Amino acid sequence: MSTRSTVILGTGAYAPRRVLTNEDLAHTVDTSDEWIRTRTGIRERRIAGEGENTSDMGVAAAKAALADAGLVPADIDLLVVATVTPDMPMPAAACMIQHKLGVPTTAACFDLNAACSGFIYALDTASAMLTSGRYTKALVIGVEKLSAVVDWKDRTTCVLFGDGAGAVVMGLGAEPGRGLLGTKLGAFGESVDLLCIPRGGSAAPATVESLANGGHFIKMKGKEVFKVAVRAMDEAARDILEQHQLRADQIALVIPHQANLRIIEAISEYLELPMERFFVNLERYGNTSAASIPLALDEARRSGRIKPGDVTLLVAFGAGLTYGSALIRW
Ligand code: COA
C-alpha cells in the first residue's frame, strides 16, 4: 500500500436556479407537502433550466472548486466525473467538461457510474491514480440531471430527486495522517432491480413501446431500498472506523448521502452519534445522487462546519446497490 496521502485542495458546488417545491408537485401528482416532508424530510429541489445539461452544471461546480484551490484548468491532469445522467450515453460527460473548462488534452478524462455512491468511488479512484505518481492534480465531480430520467407522473419517485453538482480538487499531501485517510467500497449486485432504469441500455434499447411505457425512467422499490440503505451505510461507516481505529464520537462531522432524513436518523441512532454531527441539506435539494455528497461537503466547508484537524466521515449508498464510506482528516 502506498504511504503517500491525497488531500482535498478545494471544493465547489452548483445548484440550478429553478426551485420546485413540494407544493408545486402537489399540483401535478397526487401528493402533499406533508407526506413528502414527513416521509423524506425534503421540502424542495432544484431543476436544471432549459438547455442546462449535466456538463454545464459540472463545469460550474468545477470552476468554484478550482477557484477555492487557487488553481486553473491547465493544472488538471485527471478528470473523473461521477454521474448516471451524462449529457449523452456516449461520450463521457468528463470529455465535455474538459472541453468547456479548458482542461488540457493530455489529461485523463472519464465517467464513473456508481450511482449515489459515485462520488466516494470517484474519490477513491482519483486518490489511487494520484498516489501512483502518474498524475498530480485531479478534478473529481459528482453531477446529476435526474429531472431528465424521473417519471414526473410517478409520485413514488418524482418527489425524491433533484439536479445539482459538486466538485473537489485533489492533490498529493505533504503530511502523513492528513487528507483522505481511507475508503471502503462495495456493492450488492443481487439487488440491481430495486433501483434502476430498465430500458434504453444495450439489453433493451429504447423502442416506441418502451418509451410509451416509461421504461427509460427511474424505477424503484422504495421500501426495500430503504432497508438495504440503512444496513449498508451503517456497515460501511463501522467498517471504516474500525479499519482506522476510530470511535464514532471522534468524527466531527458525518456527511451522508442526502436521500432521506429518516435513513440519516436511523444511521445516527445505530452509530449512537447525535444528529448535530450529521450535515443535512436534503430539505433544499432532495436526492441529487452522485452530486449529493460533494454539494453537502462544499456547503459544510463554506459554513464553517469543518475545521482544520477535524475528521469527516462520508457515507453513501445507491443503485447497484453500491455503498461506500470515506474518512478525511482536514
Ligand atoms: N405522496 C403521497 N402518497 C404517496 C407518495 C407520495 N409522493 N408516494 C407513495 N405514496 C403512498 C403509497 O402509494 C402508499 O399508499 P398505500 O398504502 O395506499 O399503498 C403509501 O404512500 C405508503 O407508501 P410506502 O412506499 O409504504 O411509503 P414509505 O414510508 O416506505 O416511504 C419512500 C416511501 C420512497 C419515501 C421510502 O421508502 C424511501 O425513502 N425509500 C428509500 C428510497 C431512496 O432513498 N432511494 C434512493 C436511493 S439512492
Tab-separated table of C-alpha atoms and ligand atoms in Angstrom:
chain	number	residue	atom	x	y	z
A	1	MET	CA	0.000	0.000	0.000
A	2	SER	CA	1.254	3.485	-0.870
A	3	THR	CA	2.249	5.708	2.035
A	4	ARG	CA	1.586	8.904	0.064
A	5	SER	CA	-1.525	10.781	1.090
A	6	THR	CA	-4.000	12.695	-1.031
A	7	VAL	CA	-5.686	15.882	0.096
A	8	ILE	CA	-8.654	17.980	-0.917
A	9	LEU	CA	-7.305	21.334	-2.109
A	10	GLY	CA	-10.652	22.990	-2.850
A	11	THR	CA	-14.388	22.368	-3.050
A	12	GLY	CA	-17.185	23.858	-5.144
A	13	ALA	CA	-20.852	23.319	-5.867
A	14	TYR	CA	-23.588	24.432	-8.181
A	15	ALA	CA	-27.371	24.193	-7.959
A	16	PRO	CA	-29.700	25.304	-10.776
A	17	ARG	CA	-31.796	28.389	-10.061
A	18	ARG	CA	-35.224	26.858	-10.578
A	19	VAL	CA	-36.788	25.703	-7.296
A	20	LEU	CA	-39.539	23.071	-7.371
A	21	THR	CA	-41.355	22.936	-4.035
A	22	ASN	CA	-43.477	20.144	-2.588
A	23	GLU	CA	-46.499	22.415	-3.085
A	24	ASP	CA	-45.627	22.755	-6.777
A	25	LEU	CA	-45.520	18.959	-7.082
A	26	ALA	CA	-48.876	18.621	-5.328
A	27	HIS	CA	-50.391	20.430	-8.322
A	28	THR	CA	-49.155	17.799	-10.781
A	29	VAL	CA	-49.269	14.473	-8.867
A	30	ASP	CA	-51.416	13.115	-6.032
A	31	THR	CA	-49.141	14.067	-3.146
A	32	SER	CA	-48.799	16.693	-0.426
A	33	ASP	CA	-46.096	18.738	1.252
A	34	GLU	CA	-46.959	16.979	4.497
A	35	TRP	CA	-46.477	13.462	3.007
A	36	ILE	CA	-43.166	14.324	1.373
A	37	ARG	CA	-41.786	16.150	4.429
A	38	THR	CA	-42.718	13.503	6.967
A	39	ARG	CA	-41.549	10.537	4.847
A	40	THR	CA	-38.359	12.103	3.471
A	41	GLY	CA	-37.519	15.494	5.023
A	42	ILE	CA	-37.476	17.086	1.551
A	43	ARG	CA	-39.154	20.494	1.088
A	44	GLU	CA	-37.877	21.490	-2.346
A	45	ARG	CA	-35.408	20.527	-5.042
A	46	ARG	CA	-33.600	22.311	-7.892
A	47	ILE	CA	-34.363	21.619	-11.542
A	48	ALA	CA	-31.954	22.333	-14.405
A	49	GLY	CA	-33.040	25.112	-16.745
A	50	GLU	CA	-33.931	24.748	-20.403
A	51	GLY	CA	-30.783	23.648	-22.234
A	52	GLU	CA	-28.805	23.362	-18.987
A	53	ASN	CA	-27.052	19.997	-19.047
A	54	THR	CA	-25.041	17.792	-16.729
A	55	SER	CA	-21.788	19.044	-18.269
A	56	ASP	CA	-22.799	22.695	-17.690
A	57	MET	CA	-23.556	22.082	-14.027
A	58	GLY	CA	-20.319	20.098	-13.680
A	59	VAL	CA	-18.342	22.988	-15.186
A	60	ALA	CA	-19.909	25.486	-12.753
A	61	ALA	CA	-19.047	23.343	-9.710
A	62	ALA	CA	-15.540	22.668	-11.065
A	63	LYS	CA	-14.854	26.401	-11.564
A	64	ALA	CA	-15.810	27.065	-7.944
A	65	ALA	CA	-13.588	24.207	-6.703
A	66	LEU	CA	-10.623	25.387	-8.805
A	67	ALA	CA	-11.050	28.959	-7.517
A	68	ASP	CA	-11.182	27.647	-3.943
A	69	ALA	CA	-7.971	25.664	-4.551
A	70	GLY	CA	-6.252	28.644	-6.220
A	71	LEU	CA	-5.686	26.557	-9.348
A	72	VAL	CA	-6.605	26.838	-13.029
A	73	PRO	CA	-7.890	24.199	-15.505
A	74	ALA	CA	-4.372	23.922	-17.013
A	75	ASP	CA	-3.181	22.430	-13.703
A	76	ILE	CA	-5.510	19.422	-14.005
A	77	ASP	CA	-4.223	16.123	-15.422
A	78	LEU	CA	-7.021	13.849	-14.214
A	79	LEU	CA	-10.772	14.490	-14.531
A	80	VAL	CA	-13.211	11.971	-13.048
A	81	VAL	CA	-16.956	12.565	-13.250
A	82	ALA	CA	-19.362	10.504	-11.161
A	83	THR	CA	-22.776	10.548	-12.828
A	84	VAL	CA	-25.640	8.363	-14.037
A	85	THR	CA	-27.002	11.175	-16.191
A	86	PRO	CA	-24.257	12.165	-18.654
A	87	ASP	CA	-25.347	14.533	-21.455
A	88	MET	CA	-25.305	11.515	-23.820
A	89	PRO	CA	-24.760	7.767	-23.253
A	90	MET	CA	-21.534	8.256	-25.229
A	91	PRO	CA	-19.096	10.001	-24.946
A	92	ALA	CA	-18.313	10.663	-21.296
A	93	ALA	CA	-19.544	13.873	-19.691
A	94	ALA	CA	-15.929	14.224	-18.482
A	95	CYS	CA	-14.798	14.926	-22.056
A	96	MET	CA	-17.468	17.600	-22.486
A	97	ILE	CA	-16.497	19.178	-19.176
A	98	GLN	CA	-12.812	19.010	-20.151
A	99	HIS	CA	-13.525	20.932	-23.344
A	100	LYS	CA	-15.872	23.533	-21.791
A	101	LEU	CA	-13.487	24.159	-18.901
A	102	GLY	CA	-10.265	24.146	-20.914
A	103	VAL	CA	-8.581	21.232	-19.154
A	104	PRO	CA	-5.522	20.164	-21.204
A	105	THR	CA	-5.901	17.434	-23.854
A	106	THR	CA	-3.174	15.496	-22.038
A	107	ALA	CA	-5.496	14.940	-19.036
A	108	ALA	CA	-7.158	11.566	-18.469
A	109	CYS	CA	-10.957	12.112	-18.587
A	110	PHE	CA	-13.638	9.550	-17.828
A	111	ASP	CA	-17.039	8.994	-16.193
A	112	LEU	CA	-17.743	6.583	-13.390
A	113	ASN	CA	-21.161	5.077	-12.655
A	114	ALA	CA	-21.716	4.006	-9.071
A	115	ALA	CA	-24.992	5.953	-8.778
A	116	CYS	CA	-25.408	7.741	-5.427
A	117	SER	CA	-22.134	6.254	-4.107
A	118	GLY	CA	-20.394	7.568	-7.223
A	119	PHE	CA	-18.587	10.469	-5.582
A	120	ILE	CA	-16.948	8.232	-2.961
A	121	TYR	CA	-15.978	5.731	-5.686
A	122	ALA	CA	-14.524	8.626	-7.702
A	123	LEU	CA	-12.566	9.970	-4.708
A	124	ASP	CA	-11.042	6.538	-4.185
A	125	THR	CA	-10.212	6.134	-7.875
A	126	ALA	CA	-8.649	9.592	-8.189
A	127	SER	CA	-6.709	9.117	-4.966
A	128	ALA	CA	-5.258	5.795	-6.169
A	129	MET	CA	-4.296	7.335	-9.519
A	130	LEU	CA	-2.630	10.288	-7.783
A	131	THR	CA	-0.657	8.093	-5.400
A	132	SER	CA	0.528	6.023	-8.375
A	133	GLY	CA	2.689	9.065	-9.109
A	134	ARG	CA	1.417	9.362	-12.676
A	135	TYR	CA	-0.992	12.255	-12.021
A	136	THR	CA	-0.568	15.402	-9.960
A	137	LYS	CA	-3.919	17.234	-9.734
A	138	ALA	CA	-7.355	15.675	-10.039
A	139	LEU	CA	-10.736	17.262	-10.531
A	140	VAL	CA	-13.438	14.994	-9.092
A	141	ILE	CA	-17.005	15.960	-9.911
A	142	GLY	CA	-20.343	14.490	-8.826
A	143	VAL	CA	-23.146	15.811	-11.012
A	144	GLU	CA	-26.675	14.779	-11.971
A	145	LYS	CA	-29.596	15.949	-14.039
A	146	LEU	CA	-32.056	13.468	-12.546
A	147	SER	CA	-35.004	15.590	-13.686
A	148	ALA	CA	-34.350	14.105	-17.151
A	149	VAL	CA	-34.764	10.479	-16.006
A	150	VAL	CA	-37.568	10.885	-13.470
A	151	ASP	CA	-41.134	9.970	-14.397
A	152	TRP	CA	-42.970	13.168	-13.436
A	153	LYS	CA	-46.220	11.195	-13.311
A	154	ASP	CA	-44.912	8.678	-10.741
A	155	ARG	CA	-45.442	10.147	-7.272
A	156	THR	CA	-43.425	7.354	-5.638
A	157	THR	CA	-40.192	8.582	-7.252
A	158	CYS	CA	-40.606	12.106	-8.656
A	159	VAL	CA	-40.842	13.707	-5.211
A	160	LEU	CA	-37.416	12.405	-4.211
A	161	PHE	CA	-34.906	13.594	-6.781
A	162	GLY	CA	-33.261	16.834	-7.909
A	163	ASP	CA	-30.438	18.263	-10.022
A	164	GLY	CA	-27.074	19.670	-8.942
A	165	ALA	CA	-23.305	19.368	-8.898
A	166	GLY	CA	-20.376	19.332	-6.519
A	167	ALA	CA	-16.644	19.112	-7.141
A	168	VAL	CA	-13.319	18.812	-5.377
A	169	VAL	CA	-9.737	19.350	-6.484
A	170	MET	CA	-7.343	16.726	-5.139
A	171	GLY	CA	-3.592	16.607	-4.979
A	172	LEU	CA	-0.808	14.817	-3.141
A	173	GLY	CA	-0.394	15.685	0.531
A	174	ALA	CA	2.794	16.589	2.328
A	175	GLU	CA	1.770	15.459	5.817
A	176	PRO	CA	1.083	11.802	6.587
A	177	GLY	CA	-2.161	11.293	8.528
A	178	ARG	CA	-3.895	14.224	6.846
A	179	GLY	CA	-6.188	14.082	3.810
A	180	LEU	CA	-8.099	11.078	2.560
A	181	LEU	CA	-7.346	8.503	5.260
A	182	GLY	CA	-9.144	5.652	3.524
A	183	THR	CA	-12.241	4.383	1.775
A	184	LYS	CA	-14.459	1.326	1.903
A	185	LEU	CA	-16.412	0.421	-1.219
A	186	GLY	CA	-18.782	-2.417	-2.059
A	187	ALA	CA	-21.978	-3.441	-3.803
A	188	PHE	CA	-24.936	-5.817	-3.504
A	189	GLY	CA	-25.276	-6.718	-7.181
A	190	GLU	CA	-28.106	-9.135	-6.434
A	191	SER	CA	-30.320	-6.095	-5.835
A	192	VAL	CA	-29.934	-4.313	-9.178
A	193	ASP	CA	-33.675	-4.452	-9.806
A	194	LEU	CA	-34.529	-2.459	-6.651
A	195	LEU	CA	-33.419	0.777	-8.278
A	196	CYS	CA	-32.800	1.007	-11.999
A	197	ILE	CA	-33.627	2.499	-15.383
A	198	PRO	CA	-34.736	-0.728	-17.086
A	199	ARG	CA	-34.890	0.355	-20.737
A	200	GLY	CA	-32.642	2.314	-23.051
A	201	GLY	CA	-29.463	0.318	-22.357
A	202	SER	CA	-27.919	-2.284	-24.671
A	203	ALA	CA	-30.022	-5.127	-23.199
A	204	ALA	CA	-33.246	-3.363	-24.106
A	205	PRO	CA	-32.694	-0.464	-26.491
A	206	ALA	CA	-35.432	2.166	-26.451
A	207	THR	CA	-38.452	1.333	-28.612
A	208	VAL	CA	-41.665	3.234	-29.264
A	209	GLU	CA	-43.368	0.851	-26.766
A	210	SER	CA	-40.705	1.220	-24.069
A	211	LEU	CA	-40.883	4.998	-24.366
A	212	ALA	CA	-44.685	4.900	-24.121
A	213	ASN	CA	-44.425	2.656	-21.009
A	214	GLY	CA	-41.884	4.943	-19.334
A	215	GLY	CA	-39.201	2.218	-19.304
A	216	HIS	CA	-36.488	4.863	-19.695
A	217	PHE	CA	-37.379	6.423	-16.310
A	218	ILE	CA	-36.142	5.534	-12.802
A	219	LYS	CA	-37.970	2.568	-11.235
A	220	MET	CA	-37.598	1.955	-7.521
A	221	LYS	CA	-38.839	-0.389	-4.813
A	222	GLY	CA	-38.607	2.247	-2.111
A	223	LYS	CA	-39.232	0.146	1.000
A	224	GLU	CA	-36.636	-2.484	0.065
A	225	VAL	CA	-34.090	0.181	-0.884
A	226	PHE	CA	-34.653	1.873	2.472
A	227	LYS	CA	-33.788	-1.308	4.403
A	228	VAL	CA	-30.641	-2.117	2.402
A	229	ALA	CA	-29.570	1.536	2.564
A	230	VAL	CA	-29.658	1.685	6.354
A	231	ARG	CA	-27.786	-1.621	6.714
A	232	ALA	CA	-25.199	-0.802	4.038
A	233	MET	CA	-24.467	2.701	5.329
A	234	ASP	CA	-24.239	1.554	8.937
A	235	GLU	CA	-21.813	-1.245	7.992
A	236	ALA	CA	-19.749	0.943	5.658
A	237	ALA	CA	-19.399	3.526	8.450
A	238	ARG	CA	-18.493	0.942	11.109
A	239	ASP	CA	-16.012	-0.859	8.855
A	240	ILE	CA	-14.018	2.230	8.032
A	241	LEU	CA	-13.998	3.445	11.627
A	242	GLU	CA	-12.708	0.055	12.755
A	243	GLN	CA	-10.119	-0.031	9.975
A	244	HIS	CA	-8.740	3.299	11.205
A	245	GLN	CA	-9.217	2.529	14.904
A	246	LEU	CA	-11.544	5.453	15.434
A	247	ARG	CA	-14.674	5.640	17.580
A	248	ALA	CA	-17.798	7.242	16.149
A	249	ASP	CA	-17.557	10.075	18.687
A	250	GLN	CA	-14.158	11.041	17.213
A	251	ILE	CA	-15.903	12.026	13.985
A	252	ALA	CA	-16.525	15.776	13.964
A	253	LEU	CA	-18.995	15.641	11.073
A	254	VAL	CA	-20.702	12.929	9.044
A	255	ILE	CA	-21.680	13.889	5.514
A	256	PRO	CA	-24.145	11.196	4.470
A	257	HIS	CA	-25.749	10.728	1.077
A	258	GLN	CA	-28.797	13.012	1.149
A	259	ALA	CA	-31.581	10.599	0.188
A	260	ASN	CA	-33.984	10.609	3.100
A	261	LEU	CA	-33.855	12.204	6.560
A	262	ARG	CA	-35.281	9.023	8.110
A	263	ILE	CA	-32.362	6.984	6.733
A	264	ILE	CA	-29.895	9.502	8.185
A	265	GLU	CA	-31.702	9.458	11.544
A	266	ALA	CA	-31.502	5.656	11.599
A	267	ILE	CA	-27.725	5.790	10.963
A	268	SER	CA	-27.386	8.397	13.722
A	269	GLU	CA	-29.171	6.046	16.108
A	270	TYR	CA	-27.175	2.948	15.087
A	271	LEU	CA	-23.836	4.763	15.385
A	272	GLU	CA	-25.004	6.409	18.630
A	273	LEU	CA	-23.893	9.745	17.223
A	274	PRO	CA	-26.273	12.714	17.653
A	275	MET	CA	-27.913	14.292	14.610
A	276	GLU	CA	-25.943	17.527	15.299
A	277	ARG	CA	-22.888	15.662	13.966
A	278	PHE	CA	-24.651	14.958	10.653
A	279	PHE	CA	-24.697	17.514	7.859
A	280	VAL	CA	-28.131	17.607	6.244
A	281	ASN	CA	-29.222	19.820	3.349
A	282	LEU	CA	-31.663	17.445	1.620
A	283	GLU	CA	-34.608	19.652	2.586
A	284	ARG	CA	-33.397	22.106	-0.108
A	285	TYR	CA	-32.092	19.761	-2.802
A	286	GLY	CA	-33.726	16.334	-2.465
A	287	ASN	CA	-31.634	13.393	-3.613
A	288	THR	CA	-29.093	14.544	-6.209
A	289	SER	CA	-27.377	11.123	-6.419
A	290	ALA	CA	-23.629	11.486	-7.157
A	291	ALA	CA	-23.852	15.259	-6.561
A	292	SER	CA	-25.315	14.915	-3.083
A	293	ILE	CA	-22.141	14.418	-1.025
A	294	PRO	CA	-19.878	16.961	-2.798
A	295	LEU	CA	-22.707	19.536	-2.700
A	296	ALA	CA	-23.097	18.952	1.033
A	297	LEU	CA	-19.323	18.879	1.585
A	298	ASP	CA	-18.921	22.268	-0.067
A	299	GLU	CA	-21.759	23.783	1.988
A	300	ALA	CA	-20.350	22.287	5.171
A	301	ARG	CA	-16.886	23.734	4.499
A	302	ARG	CA	-18.148	27.147	3.484
A	303	SER	CA	-20.452	27.388	6.505
A	304	GLY	CA	-17.568	26.672	8.885
A	305	ARG	CA	-18.731	23.196	9.923
A	306	ILE	CA	-15.303	21.713	9.085
A	307	LYS	CA	-12.199	22.884	10.972
A	308	PRO	CA	-8.511	22.025	10.486
A	309	GLY	CA	-7.730	18.694	12.160
A	310	ASP	CA	-11.365	17.517	12.047
A	311	VAL	CA	-12.150	14.035	10.807
A	312	THR	CA	-15.115	13.886	8.431
A	313	LEU	CA	-16.913	10.678	7.506
A	314	LEU	CA	-18.599	10.405	4.114
A	315	VAL	CA	-21.064	7.559	3.673
A	316	ALA	CA	-23.358	6.661	0.795
A	317	PHE	CA	-25.456	4.008	-0.907
A	318	GLY	CA	-27.117	3.929	-4.293
A	319	ALA	CA	-28.343	1.948	-7.269
A	320	GLY	CA	-26.376	-1.230	-7.789
A	321	LEU	CA	-26.860	-1.379	-4.878
A	322	THR	CA	-23.491	0.237	-4.243
A	323	TYR	CA	-22.220	1.591	-0.948
A	324	GLY	CA	-19.134	3.437	0.177
A	325	SER	CA	-17.517	5.346	3.011
A	326	ALA	CA	-14.501	7.624	3.268
A	327	LEU	CA	-12.594	9.305	6.090
A	328	ILE	CA	-10.924	12.675	5.604
A	329	ARG	CA	-8.721	14.492	8.110
A	330	TRP	CA	-8.581	18.237	7.293
B	1	COA	N1	-47.414	11.159	-1.962
B	1	COA	C1	-48.421	10.589	-1.299
B	1	COA	N2	-48.526	9.254	-1.120
B	1	COA	C2	-47.531	8.504	-1.610
B	1	COA	C3	-46.445	9.048	-2.311
B	1	COA	C4	-46.407	10.432	-2.472
B	1	COA	N3	-45.408	11.047	-3.106
B	1	COA	N4	-45.613	8.041	-2.666
B	1	COA	C5	-46.153	6.900	-2.224
B	1	COA	N5	-47.318	7.180	-1.587
B	1	COA	C6	-48.246	6.262	-0.940
B	1	COA	C7	-48.077	4.850	-1.416
B	1	COA	O1	-48.794	4.656	-2.613
B	1	COA	C8	-48.610	4.078	-0.254
B	1	COA	O2	-50.007	4.055	-0.341
B	1	COA	P1	-50.836	2.734	0.040
B	1	COA	O3	-50.527	2.491	1.479
B	1	COA	O4	-52.237	3.140	-0.243
B	1	COA	O5	-50.299	1.669	-0.872
B	1	COA	C9	-48.250	4.913	0.947
B	1	COA	O6	-47.953	6.226	0.450
B	1	COA	C10	-47.046	4.426	1.701
B	1	COA	O7	-46.043	4.168	0.772
B	1	COA	P2	-44.719	3.467	1.210
B	1	COA	O8	-43.940	3.121	-0.017
B	1	COA	O9	-45.015	2.404	2.200
B	1	COA	O10	-44.006	4.666	1.967
B	1	COA	P3	-42.660	4.631	2.755
B	1	COA	O11	-42.896	5.013	4.152
B	1	COA	O12	-41.865	3.387	2.507
B	1	COA	O13	-41.892	5.838	2.070
B	1	COA	C11	-40.180	6.279	0.454
B	1	COA	C12	-41.596	5.787	0.702
B	1	COA	C13	-39.864	6.185	-1.014
B	1	COA	C14	-40.073	7.721	0.916
B	1	COA	C15	-39.200	5.422	1.291
B	1	COA	O14	-39.466	4.055	1.087
B	1	COA	C16	-37.765	5.683	0.935
B	1	COA	O15	-37.249	6.767	1.158
B	1	COA	N6	-37.058	4.668	0.447
B	1	COA	C17	-35.673	4.831	0.046
B	1	COA	C18	-35.631	5.485	-1.279
B	1	COA	C19	-34.299	6.037	-1.598
B	1	COA	O16	-33.619	6.575	-0.769
B	1	COA	N7	-33.919	5.923	-2.859
B	1	COA	C20	-32.729	6.473	-3.372
B	1	COA	C21	-31.612	5.554	-3.173
B	1	COA	S1	-30.099	6.334	-3.521
